[in-house]
Each structure stands twice: as C-alpha cells, then as structure tokens.
Steps between C-alpha positions, in 0.01 A plus 500: 500500500631844403563730783266802518635856481432799730560864422543719811442870451670708769454874544869554577810328644519521875848584630454404865245220540559352156158333516522453121763240550281308746212487266723388201680234693173371638325447173823363328435184708200402276495740201716669240511855630536822297471845656520864420509836694249749376719797620739405221236603242358822643614671186217317314131565511276268706367354177858427369593337829191274485595409144852413622356273766271333250792434265690331785196283576498384135873465454551304825181299483388633838229312689474721809577862552546660841475872567648678799232691695479759781538876448350704232694423185490403136370160588139575535164347378523652152865387452425138593189494282725589206711192558434182290192317650636162391727480806401473864553836675609523860562786738760470782488735800735577792323781672131449450405602850545860398423482125211257496240739358733586209611141455143379496414703192811374313454142618156485336686497166692189608419134536663468841688680780802401709500679828521485886294259707224750600476679167450165325169463681404865414536432125326162513212671683441707183542200262863558398707184525781555746762312702762584751848500347808549716763714344791409732493126463833437328630193685835522319567811703278469802601161646678346792877571470559328829677808636571545877216703659711794629251774474233499768245732333504639154294782340533558124330724245465874470508693825160565659408697804342188673818308455688754713233453768558124506874546489482721813307224676778254417759743625316557821495125550868463407417275206759502214369579154605606148299745283581516131349662189552450122753792482761352745805315378420203713151458355484670158438181303235230540771243538671687789164542666429127482829434672413742779154335540674156526735638775205623705301324770198729461388752237239762581232588247300824536168478322381854562512726184373851431180513301585837337238755401422415140153602415405160338608299813197451727738397780677838497288615792698260710873602546626140513412150385651160579589352166674204339876511482719242327759509783354205696521274188863598435593433862320171522666355186834584669406283793499796738212593733301806414297682768247728333264781587143367437342522159210309359718395208736328737207320665389379153847374394578345836163382614636255754686771686838400378596871485513649853323840488466798738235778513687736739847575638446300816419186294797578276757496778349200665537290177861613445598415859312169479687374195845643592489356847395151393707338225261197477194716453688705240619188317155346496323820393758561223459147362117530500519843331755383245295200398187707458689759294624251249162482326559858388833435336527541129565125444171411665282802425562508126309183472200667669522798270523279191186318602329829557602629156396179328152514661447870433296560181515806287254763617213563256368854501 
C-alpha cells in the first residue's frame, strides 16, 4: 500500500518553540510530509498563494492538508475554501482557549480540528470533528536518558509572575530549585531542556494564563484561566514527576490522578515536601506518571490520529 501524503501549511517559522519541527516529525511516522511557511509568500496576493498551495497538492499527490490556526491571519475561512476540495482539510491549534471564537469560523471550512482536550469537546459540540493532539510528544527527544536526579525542583518556560511566587515559597522552605527559560544557554534548545528534565526529581507546571482583553473572547471578563499546557506530557515522557496546578485538561488526560495537582500554594508546598522527603513515594509516583504519559508519545499517538483521519469523511456543504 502506498503511503499517504500530508501537506502542512504553517503561518511562519517559530524561532524559540520550533513547534513546526514537532508537527513534521510526528506525521513523518506514518505519512510522507511536505510543508510550507506562508510568510515566505507574503509578496503574493491571497489568490496567488492559494493557487501555489493547490499546485503543491497536485504535484505531491496530497491526501490531507493541515492548516495552522490561532490569531487573525491569512489562513481564514475564505482562504481554506479556495483550497482543492479533493483533499481532507484539517486545522491544528495551539492556543484555542483565547482564539476559539475566531478559530470556530475558520474551522467550519475544514473537515476536522486538532486541538487541546477541552476545545476538542467544544468543536464536537457544534458538529465539527475534533480530537486532542499533543504537540510535544516527540519520544526521540523526550525520553528517559537515565540521568542522575540531581535537581530537586525544576521550572521551565517563559518567566511568569506566578512562578516567582512559587519560587519564593521554595526559598522560604529552603528547597533547592532551578528556573530556566528558552533564552538561557543551559536551556536554549529542546534537547538541552530534555536533559534538564531528566536530571530533575520534580518539574512544576503552572496552568494559569492571562485571558487577555480581545473583544471576541467571551472569557476576557476573567483575568485568568487554567488551561492546557504541554509541559506535563514532556516531563512524563522523560520519566520525571510533574506536579501541576489544576486544570480541567490535566484531569481529562490523567483521569486516574496519575498527575499530582494543587489548587493553592499550601497544597503546592505540601506536595513538593511529600515527594522530596519520601524517595519511595517519589519513585512510585514517577513510574505511574511515566507509564500513563507514554500513550501521548508520537510513536503511540500517531496510530490514534491515523485512525481518526481515516474515519473522517469530507464535509459536504
């Protein structure tokens, strides 16, 4: 049987997170993958760009095309409707909690949506086929390197005000920690970050995010929300324990409480102390969390996505 081909249409090339590499590597496990960055063609009209995409669909015998969503951009309802209807059209999202109302309009021109655990239900509720798809599931990078666990507590990601609050609690309790961001030499590549995660006993995930004040976001009246982050999946695949601030997404993904969660700062420090003071509890919790996280690895999850794609029919409007 001939391998099917996917064309991934990115808006631009990310310099820090490099999510485009995660998506490409994921689908290469089952498909022939082609891709393009629309920002390389902004000298063309929208019509010409659509024609360019359609020519690639024809030349590469594309079966499925995936469009990057979120933000107000060239990739909108009209653009997608101008793309060849002979292929299955998908929409992949990384920040739907803020952009859902915009994404919903664009998604209605697609056959399916790849998004976070909660948003998948929101799209399905309106009759748009959707499934959770982890971005950070690359188990060639996020895996057990069997490094010595020499870092007690690790924070990673862009600096947030809440992180500093939790760091102060650790300092007050004389708990050793390391806090890194993507711009530091020690953690400025995904590979370096994976090594740091492997060297850590516990990684902290903060779920709280600003809602922003965009007029189309009905949640903007609330300053914060508690949303899906890919950090727990990355940590779990590295066979390190993640302790996370509560979010409903975490509860969906780890429905048997394999991911320890806290709802306030008192619960946070109690969990940290519990696992740092009891090596057996830490070992058992890490093993359980690791085994549960494996089902979100690219090797495993690509099979789920392929079944989903195969069962998804073209939308008839």
